[in-house]
PDB file of C-alpha atoms in Angstrom:
ATOM      1  CA  MET A   1     174.381  36.825  38.787  1.00  0.00           C
ATOM      2  CA  LYS A   2     173.083  34.269  36.149  1.00  0.00           C
ATOM      3  CA  LYS A   3     170.208  33.471  38.978  1.00  0.00           C
ATOM      4  CA  TYR A   4     169.065  36.821  39.574  1.00  0.00           C
ATOM      5  CA  ILE A   5     168.901  37.188  35.649  1.00  0.00           C
ATOM      6  CA  ILE A   6     166.560  34.614  35.586  1.00  0.00           C
ATOM      7  CA  ALA A   7     164.563  35.643  38.585  1.00  0.00           C
ATOM      8  CA  VAL A   8     164.094  39.211  36.882  1.00  0.00           C
ATOM      9  CA  ILE A   9     162.910  37.751  33.480  1.00  0.00           C
ATOM     10  CA  ALA A  10     160.323  35.410  35.490  1.00  0.00           C
ATOM     11  CA  VAL A  11     159.191  38.152  37.148  1.00  0.00           C
ATOM     12  CA  LEU A  12     158.476  40.435  34.497  1.00  0.00           C
ATOM     13  CA  PHE A  13     156.935  37.585  32.473  1.00  0.00           C
ATOM     14  CA  ILE A  14     154.341  36.987  34.969  1.00  0.00           C
ATOM     15  CA  PHE A  15     153.559  40.745  35.503  1.00  0.00           C
ATOM     16  CA  THR A  16     153.559  41.959  31.882  1.00  0.00           C
ATOM     17  CA  MET A  17     151.625  38.735  30.361  1.00  0.00           C
ATOM     18  CA  PRO A  18     148.412  39.773  31.704  1.00  0.00           C
ATOM     19  CA  PHE A  19     148.411  43.142  30.000  1.00  0.00           C
ATOM     20  CA  ILE A  20     149.630  41.524  26.789  1.00  0.00           C
ATOM     21  CA  PHE A  21     146.889  38.929  26.960  1.00  0.00           C
ATOM     22  CA  SER A  22     144.145  41.504  27.325  1.00  0.00           C
ATOM     23  CA  GLU A  23     145.696  43.667  24.501  1.00  0.00           C
ATOM     24  CA  ILE A  24     145.581  40.278  22.507  1.00  0.00           C
ATOM     25  CA  SER A  25     141.647  39.855  23.764  1.00  0.00           C
ATOM     26  CA  ALA A  26     140.788  43.070  22.882  1.00  0.00           C
ATOM     27  CA  SER A  27     141.432  42.575  19.353  1.00  0.00           C
ATOM     28  CA  TYR A  28     138.950  39.931  18.753  1.00  0.00           C
ATOM     29  CA  GLU A  29     135.420  40.209  19.172  1.00  0.00           C
ATOM     30  CA  GLU A  30     135.128  36.496  20.884  1.00  0.00           C
ATOM     31  CA  PRO A  31     138.497  35.881  22.003  1.00  0.00           C
ATOM     32  CA  TYR A  32     137.949  32.502  23.490  1.00  0.00           C
ATOM     33  CA  ASN A  33     136.075  30.882  20.650  1.00  0.00           C
ATOM     34  CA  VAL A  34     139.431  28.340  20.249  1.00  0.00           C
ATOM     35  CA  LEU A  35     138.020  27.349  16.930  1.00  0.00           C
ATOM     36  CA  GLU A  36     137.745  31.005  15.439  1.00  0.00           C
ATOM     37  CA  ASN A  37     140.342  32.411  17.294  1.00  0.00           C
ATOM     38  CA  PRO A  38     143.228  30.319  18.819  1.00  0.00           C
ATOM     39  CA  LEU A  39     145.893  33.032  19.736  1.00  0.00           C
ATOM     40  CA  PRO A  40     144.296  34.025  22.895  1.00  0.00           C
ATOM     41  CA  THR A  41     143.901  30.523  24.247  1.00  0.00           C
ATOM     42  CA  ILE A  42     147.590  29.620  23.201  1.00  0.00           C
ATOM     43  CA  VAL A  43     149.004  32.901  25.342  1.00  0.00           C
ATOM     44  CA  LEU A  44     146.643  32.135  28.222  1.00  0.00           C
ATOM     45  CA  ALA A  45     147.665  28.175  28.653  1.00  0.00           C
ATOM     46  CA  THR A  46     151.360  29.524  28.114  1.00  0.00           C
ATOM     47  CA  PHE A  47     150.883  31.943  30.729  1.00  0.00           C
ATOM     48  CA  VAL A  48     149.336  29.698  32.901  1.00  0.00           C
ATOM     49  CA  GLY A  49     151.591  26.915  31.846  1.00  0.00           C
ATOM     50  CA  VAL A  50     155.077  28.956  32.921  1.00  0.00           C
ATOM     51  CA  LEU A  51     153.370  29.954  35.859  1.00  0.00           C
ATOM     52  CA  ILE A  52     152.754  26.564  37.341  1.00  0.00           C
ATOM     53  CA  MET A  53     156.275  25.784  36.475  1.00  0.00           C
ATOM     54  CA  PHE A  54     157.506  28.726  38.509  1.00  0.00           C
ATOM     55  CA  VAL A  55     155.236  27.973  41.389  1.00  0.00           C
ATOM     56  CA  TRP A  56     156.846  24.554  41.234  1.00  0.00           C
ATOM     57  CA  LEU A  57     160.252  25.679  41.278  1.00  0.00           C
ATOM     58  CA  LEU A  58     159.927  27.951  44.038  1.00  0.00           C
ATOM     59  CA  VAL A  59     158.462  25.143  46.122  1.00  0.00           C
ATOM     60  CA  VAL A  60     161.608  22.845  45.052  1.00  0.00           C
ATOM     61  CA  ALA A  61     163.675  25.821  46.363  1.00  0.00           C
ATOM     62  CA  LEU A  62     162.142  26.301  49.228  1.00  0.00           C
ATOM     63  CA  LYS A  63     162.243  22.707  50.270  1.00  0.00           C
ATOM     64  CA  LYS A  64     165.867  22.511  49.419  1.00  0.00           C
ATOM     65  CA  VAL A  65     166.370  25.755  51.730  1.00  0.00           C
ATOM     66  CA  GLN A  66     164.482  23.654  54.451  1.00  0.00           C
ATOM     67  CA  VAL A  67     167.071  20.446  53.959  1.00  0.00           C
ATOM     68  CA  LEU A  68     169.887  23.255  54.370  1.00  0.00           C
ATOM     69  CA  GLU A  69     168.481  24.892  57.058  1.00  0.00           C
ATOM     70  CA  ASP A  70     167.802  21.272  59.147  1.00  0.00           C
ATOM     71  CA  GLU A  71     171.257  19.957  58.036  1.00  0.00           C
ATOM     72  CA  LYS A  72     172.529  23.401  60.018  1.00  0.00           C
ATOM     73  CA  ASN A  73     170.601  22.263  62.950  1.00  0.00           C
ATOM     74  CA  GLY A  74     171.562  18.941  62.970  1.00  0.00           C
ATOM     75  CA  ILE A  75     168.493  17.313  61.882  1.00  0.00           C
ATOM     76  CA  ALA A  76     169.329  14.478  59.667  1.00  0.00           C
ATOM     77  CA  PRO A  77     167.119  13.949  56.394  1.00  0.00           C
ATOM     78  CA  GLU A  78     165.260  10.942  57.517  1.00  0.00           C
ATOM     79  CA  ASP A  79     163.883  13.063  60.697  1.00  0.00           C
ATOM     80  CA  SER A  80     162.559  16.029  58.257  1.00  0.00           C
ATOM     81  CA  LYS A  81     160.251  13.071  56.379  1.00  0.00           C
ATOM     82  CA  ASN A  82     159.245  11.992  59.839  1.00  0.00           C
ATOM     83  CA  ASN A  83     158.555  15.896  60.775  1.00  0.00           C
ATOM     84  CA  PHE A  84     156.547  16.164  57.277  1.00  0.00           C
ATOM     85  CA  ASN A  85     154.443  12.773  58.473  1.00  0.00           C
ATOM     86  CA  VAL A  86     153.970  14.044  61.631  1.00  0.00           C
ATOM     87  CA  TRP A  87     152.692  17.343  60.432  1.00  0.00           C
ATOM     88  CA  ALA A  88     150.313  15.076  57.742  1.00  0.00           C
ATOM     89  CA  LYS A  89     149.043  13.225  60.875  1.00  0.00           C
ATOM     90  CA  GLU A  90     147.836  15.937  63.015  1.00  0.00           C
ATOM     91  CA  LEU A  91     145.996  17.864  59.785  1.00  0.00           C
ATOM     92  CA  ILE A  92     144.319  14.507  59.039  1.00  0.00           C
ATOM     93  CA  GLN A  93     143.411  14.326  63.076  1.00  0.00           C
ATOM     94  CA  LYS A  94     142.264  17.718  62.934  1.00  0.00           C
ATOM     95  CA  TRP A  95     139.554  17.596  59.815  1.00  0.00           C
ATOM     96  CA  THR A  96     138.561  13.949  60.878  1.00  0.00           C
ATOM     97  CA  ASN A  97     138.893  13.589  64.725  1.00  0.00           C
ATOM     98  CA  ALA A  98     139.325   9.989  64.517  1.00  0.00           C
ATOM     99  CA  LYS A  99     141.129   8.168  67.139  1.00  0.00           C
ATOM    100  CA  GLU A 100     144.276   5.578  66.440  1.00  0.00           C
ATOM    101  CA  ILE A 101     143.920   1.907  66.627  1.00  0.00           C
ATOM    102  CA  ASP A 102     145.229   1.444  69.881  1.00  0.00           C
ATOM    103  CA  GLN A 103     143.083   4.081  71.411  1.00  0.00           C
ATOM    104  CA  GLU A 104     139.437   3.074  70.027  1.00  0.00           C
ATOM    105  CA  GLU A 105     139.247   1.232  73.790  1.00  0.00           C
ATOM    106  CA  GLU A 106     138.249   4.439  75.005  1.00  0.00           C
ATOM    107  CA  ILE A 107     135.129   5.034  72.524  1.00  0.00           C
ATOM    108  CA  VAL A 108     133.826   1.470  72.687  1.00  0.00           C
ATOM    109  CA  LEU A 109     129.979   1.699  73.313  1.00  0.00           C
ATOM    110  CA  ASP A 110     128.437  -1.082  75.570  1.00  0.00           C
ATOM    111  CA  HIS A 111     126.637  -2.114  72.761  1.00  0.00           C
ATOM    112  CA  ASN A 112     127.449  -5.436  71.370  1.00  0.00           C
ATOM    113  CA  TYR A 113     125.825  -7.231  68.383  1.00  0.00           C
ATOM    114  CA  ASP A 114     127.374 -10.882  67.828  1.00  0.00           C
ATOM    115  CA  GLY A 115     130.699  -9.503  68.696  1.00  0.00           C
ATOM    116  CA  ILE A 116     130.380  -6.461  66.368  1.00  0.00           C
ATOM    117  CA  LYS A 117     131.046  -3.506  68.708  1.00  0.00           C
ATOM    118  CA  GLU A 118     130.046   0.020  67.872  1.00  0.00           C
ATOM    119  CA  LEU A 119     132.561   3.041  68.163  1.00  0.00           C
ATOM    120  CA  ASP A 120     131.124   6.694  69.359  1.00  0.00           C
ATOM    121  CA  ASN A 121     133.013   8.642  66.665  1.00  0.00           C
ATOM    122  CA  SER A 122     132.613  11.887  66.459  1.00  0.00           C
ATOM    123  CA  LEU A 123     131.773  13.465  63.179  1.00  0.00           C
ATOM    124  CA  PRO A 124     134.423  14.849  61.084  1.00  0.00           C
ATOM    125  CA  PRO A 125     135.025  18.637  61.223  1.00  0.00           C
ATOM    126  CA  TRP A 126     134.666  18.835  57.398  1.00  0.00           C
ATOM    127  CA  TRP A 127     131.306  17.295  57.666  1.00  0.00           C
ATOM    128  CA  VAL A 128     129.894  19.516  60.593  1.00  0.00           C
ATOM    129  CA  TYR A 129     131.273  22.821  58.939  1.00  0.00           C
ATOM    130  CA  MET A 130     129.431  21.512  55.355  1.00  0.00           C
ATOM    131  CA  PHE A 131     126.150  20.914  57.536  1.00  0.00           C
ATOM    132  CA  TYR A 132     126.344  24.530  59.273  1.00  0.00           C
ATOM    133  CA  ALA A 133     126.654  25.953  55.718  1.00  0.00           C
ATOM    134  CA  THR A 134     123.214  24.409  54.560  1.00  0.00           C
ATOM    135  CA  ILE A 135     121.686  25.340  57.406  1.00  0.00           C
ATOM    136  CA  ILE A 136     122.963  29.223  56.912  1.00  0.00           C
ATOM    137  CA  PHE A 137     122.136  28.634  53.192  1.00  0.00           C
ATOM    138  CA  ALA A 138     118.668  27.446  53.902  1.00  0.00           C
ATOM    139  CA  VAL A 139     117.931  30.764  56.119  1.00  0.00           C
ATOM    140  CA  VAL A 140     119.095  33.131  53.488  1.00  0.00           C
ATOM    141  CA  TYR A 141     116.727  31.372  50.951  1.00  0.00           C
ATOM    142  CA  LEU A 142     114.215  31.483  53.491  1.00  0.00           C
ATOM    143  CA  VAL A 143     114.262  35.204  53.871  1.00  0.00           C
ATOM    144  CA  ARG A 144     115.309  35.674  50.201  1.00  0.00           C
ATOM    145  CA  PHE A 145     111.934  34.006  48.525  1.00  0.00           C
ATOM    146  CA  HIS A 146     109.610  33.996  51.183  1.00  0.00           C
ATOM    147  CA  VAL A 147     109.994  37.007  53.370  1.00  0.00           C
ATOM    148  CA  LEU A 148     110.987  39.473  50.737  1.00  0.00           C
ATOM    149  CA  ASP A 149     109.066  37.905  48.043  1.00  0.00           C
ATOM    150  CA  GLY A 150     112.067  37.166  45.802  1.00  0.00           C
ATOM    151  CA  ASN A 151     110.877  35.199  42.209  1.00  0.00           C
ATOM    152  CA  ASP A 152     111.035  31.894  42.555  1.00  0.00           C
ATOM    153  CA  GLN A 153     112.418  29.174  39.697  1.00  0.00           C
ATOM    154  CA  GLU A 154     109.848  29.421  37.589  1.00  0.00           C
ATOM    155  CA  THR A 155     109.530  33.190  37.130  1.00  0.00           C
ATOM    156  CA  GLU A 156     113.380  33.324  37.100  1.00  0.00           C
ATOM    157  CA  TYR A 157     113.110  30.868  34.163  1.00  0.00           C
ATOM    158  CA  LYS A 158     110.630  33.100  32.571  1.00  0.00           C
ATOM    159  CA  ILE A 159     112.434  35.878  32.770  1.00  0.00           C
ATOM    160  CA  ALA A 160     115.807  34.212  31.277  1.00  0.00           C
ATOM    161  CA  VAL A 161     113.591  32.846  28.355  1.00  0.00           C
ATOM    162  CA  ALA A 162     112.480  36.574  27.312  1.00  0.00           C
ATOM    163  CA  GLU A 163     115.871  38.002  28.038  1.00  0.00           C
ATOM    164  CA  ALA A 164     117.279  35.481  25.880  1.00  0.00           C
ATOM    165  CA  LYS A 165     114.513  35.969  22.468  1.00  0.00           C
ATOM    166  CA  ALA A 166     114.946  39.451  22.933  1.00  0.00           C
ATOM    167  CA  SER A 167     118.509  38.827  22.641  1.00  0.00           C
ATOM    168  CA  LEU A 168     118.484  36.605  19.497  1.00  0.00           C
ATOM    169  CA  GLU A 169     116.059  39.241  18.033  1.00  0.00           C
ATOM    170  CA  LYS A 170     118.621  41.728  18.237  1.00  0.00           C
ATOM    171  CA  TYR A 171     121.365  39.740  17.249  1.00  0.00           C
ATOM    172  CA  GLN A 172     119.104  38.595  14.179  1.00  0.00           C
ATOM    173  CA  GLU A 173     118.553  42.044  12.785  1.00  0.00           C
ATOM    174  CA  THR A 174     122.681  42.502  12.715  1.00  0.00           C
ATOM    175  CA  ALA A 175     123.542  38.868  11.740  1.00  0.00           C
ATOM    176  CA  THR A 176     124.208  38.918   8.268  1.00  0.00           C
ATOM    177  CA  ASP A 177     124.928  34.906   8.196  1.00  0.00           C
ATOM    178  CA  LEU A 178     121.078  34.417   9.390  1.00  0.00           C
ATOM    179  CA  VAL A 179     119.532  36.599   6.488  1.00  0.00           C
ATOM    180  CA  ASP A 180     116.789  34.560   4.337  1.00  0.00           C
ATOM    181  CA  VAL A 181     114.105  36.010   1.692  1.00  0.00           C
ATOM    182  CA  SER A 182     112.168  37.182   4.380  1.00  0.00           C
ATOM    183  CA  THR A 183     114.671  39.107   6.422  1.00  0.00           C
ATOM    184  CA  VAL A 184     116.898  40.176   3.293  1.00  0.00           C
ATOM    185  CA  THR A 185     117.199  44.102   3.176  1.00  0.00           C
ATOM    186  CA  LEU A 186     119.140  46.319   0.483  1.00  0.00           C
ATOM    187  CA  LEU A 187     122.401  46.904   1.438  1.00  0.00           C
ATOM    188  CA  THR A 188     124.078  50.517   0.517  1.00  0.00           C
ATOM    189  CA  ASP A 189     127.590  49.927   2.236  1.00  0.00           C
ATOM    190  CA  GLU A 190     130.135  51.004  -0.518  1.00  0.00           C
ATOM    191  CA  LYS A 191     131.983  47.870   1.308  1.00  0.00           C
ATOM    192  CA  ASP A 192     129.294  45.233   1.079  1.00  0.00           C
ATOM    193  CA  LEU A 193     128.568  46.715  -2.740  1.00  0.00           C
ATOM    194  CA  ASN A 194     132.130  46.171  -3.850  1.00  0.00           C
ATOM    195  CA  ARG A 195     132.017  42.796  -2.184  1.00  0.00           C
ATOM    196  CA  GLY A 196     129.165  42.062  -4.129  1.00  0.00           C
ATOM    197  CA  LYS A 197     130.685  43.037  -7.332  1.00  0.00           C
ATOM    198  CA  ALA A 198     133.667  40.896  -6.655  1.00  0.00           C
ATOM    199  CA  ILE A 199     131.197  38.050  -6.236  1.00  0.00           C
ATOM    200  CA  TYR A 200     129.433  39.171  -9.680  1.00  0.00           C
ATOM    201  CA  ASN A 201     132.384  39.387 -11.629  1.00  0.00           C
ATOM    202  CA  LEU A 202     133.694  36.020 -10.435  1.00  0.00           C
ATOM    203  CA  ASN A 203     130.521  34.014 -10.997  1.00  0.00           C
ATOM    204  CA  CYS A 204     128.086  36.115 -13.033  1.00  0.00           C
ATOM    205  CA  VAL A 205     129.355  38.184 -16.197  1.00  0.00           C
ATOM    206  CA  ALA A 206     129.883  34.807 -18.274  1.00  0.00           C
ATOM    207  CA  CYS A 207     125.853  35.196 -18.582  1.00  0.00           C
ATOM    208  CA  HIS A 208     124.954  38.976 -17.643  1.00  0.00           C
ATOM    209  CA  LEU A 209     128.287  40.427 -18.724  1.00  0.00           C
ATOM    210  CA  ALA A 210     130.308  43.157 -16.649  1.00  0.00           C
ATOM    211  CA  ASP A 211     128.251  45.612 -17.249  1.00  0.00           C
ATOM    212  CA  GLY A 212     124.960  43.838 -16.349  1.00  0.00           C
ATOM    213  CA  GLY A 213     123.797  44.515 -19.874  1.00  0.00           C
ATOM    214  CA  GLY A 214     122.774  40.450 -20.186  1.00  0.00           C
ATOM    215  CA  SER A 215     124.171  37.725 -22.676  1.00  0.00           C
ATOM    216  CA  ILE A 216     122.716  34.524 -21.923  1.00  0.00           C
ATOM    217  CA  GLY A 217     121.026  36.131 -18.929  1.00  0.00           C
ATOM    218  CA  PRO A 218     118.759  38.720 -18.846  1.00  0.00           C
ATOM    219  CA  ASN A 219     119.461  42.538 -18.776  1.00  0.00           C
ATOM    220  CA  LEU A 220     120.000  43.313 -15.298  1.00  0.00           C
ATOM    221  CA  THR A 221     120.315  47.430 -15.709  1.00  0.00           C
ATOM    222  CA  ASP A 222     116.502  47.465 -17.160  1.00  0.00           C
ATOM    223  CA  GLU A 223     113.228  47.364 -14.693  1.00  0.00           C
ATOM    224  CA  TYR A 224     111.714  44.505 -16.353  1.00  0.00           C
ATOM    225  CA  TRP A 225     112.481  41.037 -14.408  1.00  0.00           C
ATOM    226  CA  ILE A 226     111.479  37.444 -15.373  1.00  0.00           C
ATOM    227  CA  LEU A 227     111.083  36.469 -11.507  1.00  0.00           C
ATOM    228  CA  GLY A 228     110.668  39.684  -9.963  1.00  0.00           C
ATOM    229  CA  GLY A 229     112.638  42.875  -9.005  1.00  0.00           C
ATOM    230  CA  GLY A 230     113.452  43.760  -5.583  1.00  0.00           C
ATOM    231  CA  ILE A 231     115.955  42.817  -3.033  1.00  0.00           C
ATOM    232  CA  LYS A 232     113.506  39.880  -1.710  1.00  0.00           C
ATOM    233  CA  ASN A 233     113.007  38.286  -5.304  1.00  0.00           C
ATOM    234  CA  VAL A 234     116.257  38.852  -6.831  1.00  0.00           C
ATOM    235  CA  PHE A 235     118.269  37.281  -3.607  1.00  0.00           C
ATOM    236  CA  LYS A 236     115.384  34.554  -3.689  1.00  0.00           C
ATOM    237  CA  THR A 237     115.889  34.118  -7.449  1.00  0.00           C
ATOM    238  CA  ILE A 238     120.295  33.552  -6.761  1.00  0.00           C
ATOM    239  CA  SER A 239     119.594  31.657  -3.769  1.00  0.00           C
ATOM    240  CA  GLU A 240     117.022  28.810  -5.365  1.00  0.00           C
ATOM    241  CA  GLY A 241     117.848  29.229  -8.912  1.00  0.00           C
ATOM    242  CA  GLY A 242     115.705  30.460 -12.230  1.00  0.00           C
ATOM    243  CA  ARG A 243     113.189  28.715 -14.131  1.00  0.00           C
ATOM    244  CA  ASP A 244     113.246  24.890 -14.305  1.00  0.00           C
ATOM    245  CA  GLY A 245     115.184  23.748 -17.339  1.00  0.00           C
ATOM    246  CA  LYS A 246     116.439  26.776 -18.884  1.00  0.00           C
ATOM    247  CA  GLY A 247     116.924  28.875 -15.701  1.00  0.00           C
ATOM    248  CA  MET A 248     120.054  30.022 -13.712  1.00  0.00           C
ATOM    249  CA  VAL A 249     121.126  27.585 -11.218  1.00  0.00           C
ATOM    250  CA  ALA A 250     120.816  27.570  -7.335  1.00  0.00           C
ATOM    251  CA  TRP A 251     123.713  29.447  -5.783  1.00  0.00           C
ATOM    252  CA  ASN A 252     122.715  28.679  -2.197  1.00  0.00           C
ATOM    253  CA  LYS A 253     125.256  25.517  -2.031  1.00  0.00           C
ATOM    254  CA  THR A 254     128.013  28.032  -3.073  1.00  0.00           C
ATOM    255  CA  LEU A 255     127.456  31.244  -1.533  1.00  0.00           C
ATOM    256  CA  LYS A 256     126.744  32.272   2.494  1.00  0.00           C
ATOM    257  CA  PRO A 257     123.215  34.048   2.520  1.00  0.00           C
ATOM    258  CA  LYS A 258     125.359  37.237   3.529  1.00  0.00           C
ATOM    259  CA  ASP A 259     127.207  37.098   0.043  1.00  0.00           C
ATOM    260  CA  ILE A 260     123.993  36.452  -1.872  1.00  0.00           C
ATOM    261  CA  ALA A 261     122.327  39.373  -0.083  1.00  0.00           C
ATOM    262  CA  LYS A 262     125.419  41.524  -1.176  1.00  0.00           C
ATOM    263  CA  VAL A 263     125.489  39.971  -4.823  1.00  0.00           C
ATOM    264  CA  ALA A 264     122.135  41.034  -4.993  1.00  0.00           C
ATOM    265  CA  SER A 265     122.341  44.649  -3.473  1.00  0.00           C
ATOM    266  CA  TYR A 266     124.735  44.995  -6.313  1.00  0.00           C
ATOM    267  CA  ILE A 267     122.588  43.775  -8.923  1.00  0.00           C
ATOM    268  CA  LEU A 268     120.096  46.297  -8.050  1.00  0.00           C
ATOM    269  CA  SER A 269     122.790  49.434  -7.990  1.00  0.00           C
ATOM    270  CA  LEU A 270     122.985  48.361 -11.712  1.00  0.00           C
ATOM    271  CA  GLN A 271     119.458  49.781 -12.173  1.00  0.00           C
ATOM    272  CA  GLY A 272     119.374  53.121 -14.925  1.00  0.00           C
ATOM    273  CA  THR A 273     123.012  52.751 -15.735  1.00  0.00           C
ATOM    274  CA  THR A 274     123.662  52.160 -19.522  1.00  0.00           C
ATOM    275  CA  PRO A 275     125.542  49.019 -20.437  1.00  0.00           C
ATOM    276  CA  ALA A 276     127.536  48.871 -23.781  1.00  0.00           C
ATOM    277  CA  ASN A 277     125.355  46.227 -25.588  1.00  0.00           C
ATOM    278  CA  PRO A 278     121.953  46.261 -23.673  1.00  0.00           C
ATOM    279  CA  LYS A 279     120.021  43.035 -24.560  1.00  0.00           C
ATOM    280  CA  LYS A 280     115.911  43.840 -24.826  1.00  0.00           C
ATOM    281  CA  PRO A 281     113.771  43.455 -22.152  1.00  0.00           C
ATOM    282  CA  GLU A 282     112.751  40.134 -20.482  1.00  0.00           C
ATOM    283  CA  GLY A 283     109.776  39.593 -18.334  1.00  0.00           C
ATOM    284  CA  ASP A 284     107.377  42.222 -16.509  1.00  0.00           C
ATOM    285  CA  LEU A 285     108.072  45.549 -15.459  1.00  0.00           C
ATOM    286  CA  TRP A 286     108.794  45.569 -11.714  1.00  0.00           C
ATOM    287  CA  LYS A 287     107.437  48.236  -9.678  1.00  0.00           C
ATOM    288  CA  SER A 288     108.140  48.436  -5.844  1.00  0.00           C
ATOM    289  CA  GLU A 289     105.280  48.010  -3.902  1.00  0.00           C
ATOM    290  CA  GLU A 290     106.733  50.493  -1.544  1.00  0.00           C
TER     291      GLU A 290
END
């Protein structure tokens, strides 16, 4: 009874694990990225390991059944091993067409060079089959690229490069990790602004106050900017720092570009609000180029 239970569990495991793995993989954007998402890889490795163990146990069981069958037919274990050796030799013979040493006299050629004799061995079948495969490949290649005017390697390379560039440009449009001064855009999504507010409250309130009215740093709610307003200038100021010797430190070593874009967008969302104790305007009146 115990054996049947184990067998049922093994079968259920083998048939259900692919569905479980597909569900786990679907929950990740990059399921095969081991460093970022190790769980799918661990599940897959576990499944393969159990499957290999199951196959090994099956082979052992079949071998044991064969031994019992041989014993039933009066075949000794030593004879079974000899049968296996005979089978292995026959397989090697089919794949090499080699002659036994005691049969080499049948294929000795008349050539004799200083006592060195030449054998008329035929080519191994595996080598012959591979040679035929190369001929078939050559015919298909000839028809594909020279008769039907298929793309040659240079053309395929250019197409692949063009597709890669287009894919990279598409990725850069949405990849916030790659944002810089030239590509940053104003973020208006509530989730991004909440993240920017959290970063602002953690790093900026000491100099600009929670409502952006300004303390050591300038007022962020008016239309006057020391180093220019707008998302690009604010992003650059946060990233690279303010004026030498008396301005804000550079945050590009502390914050990721996507977080700098979010906090810059949040700061710009404070424009037009009324802080409790606003600091006097500093810098120049900023007018958007748009």
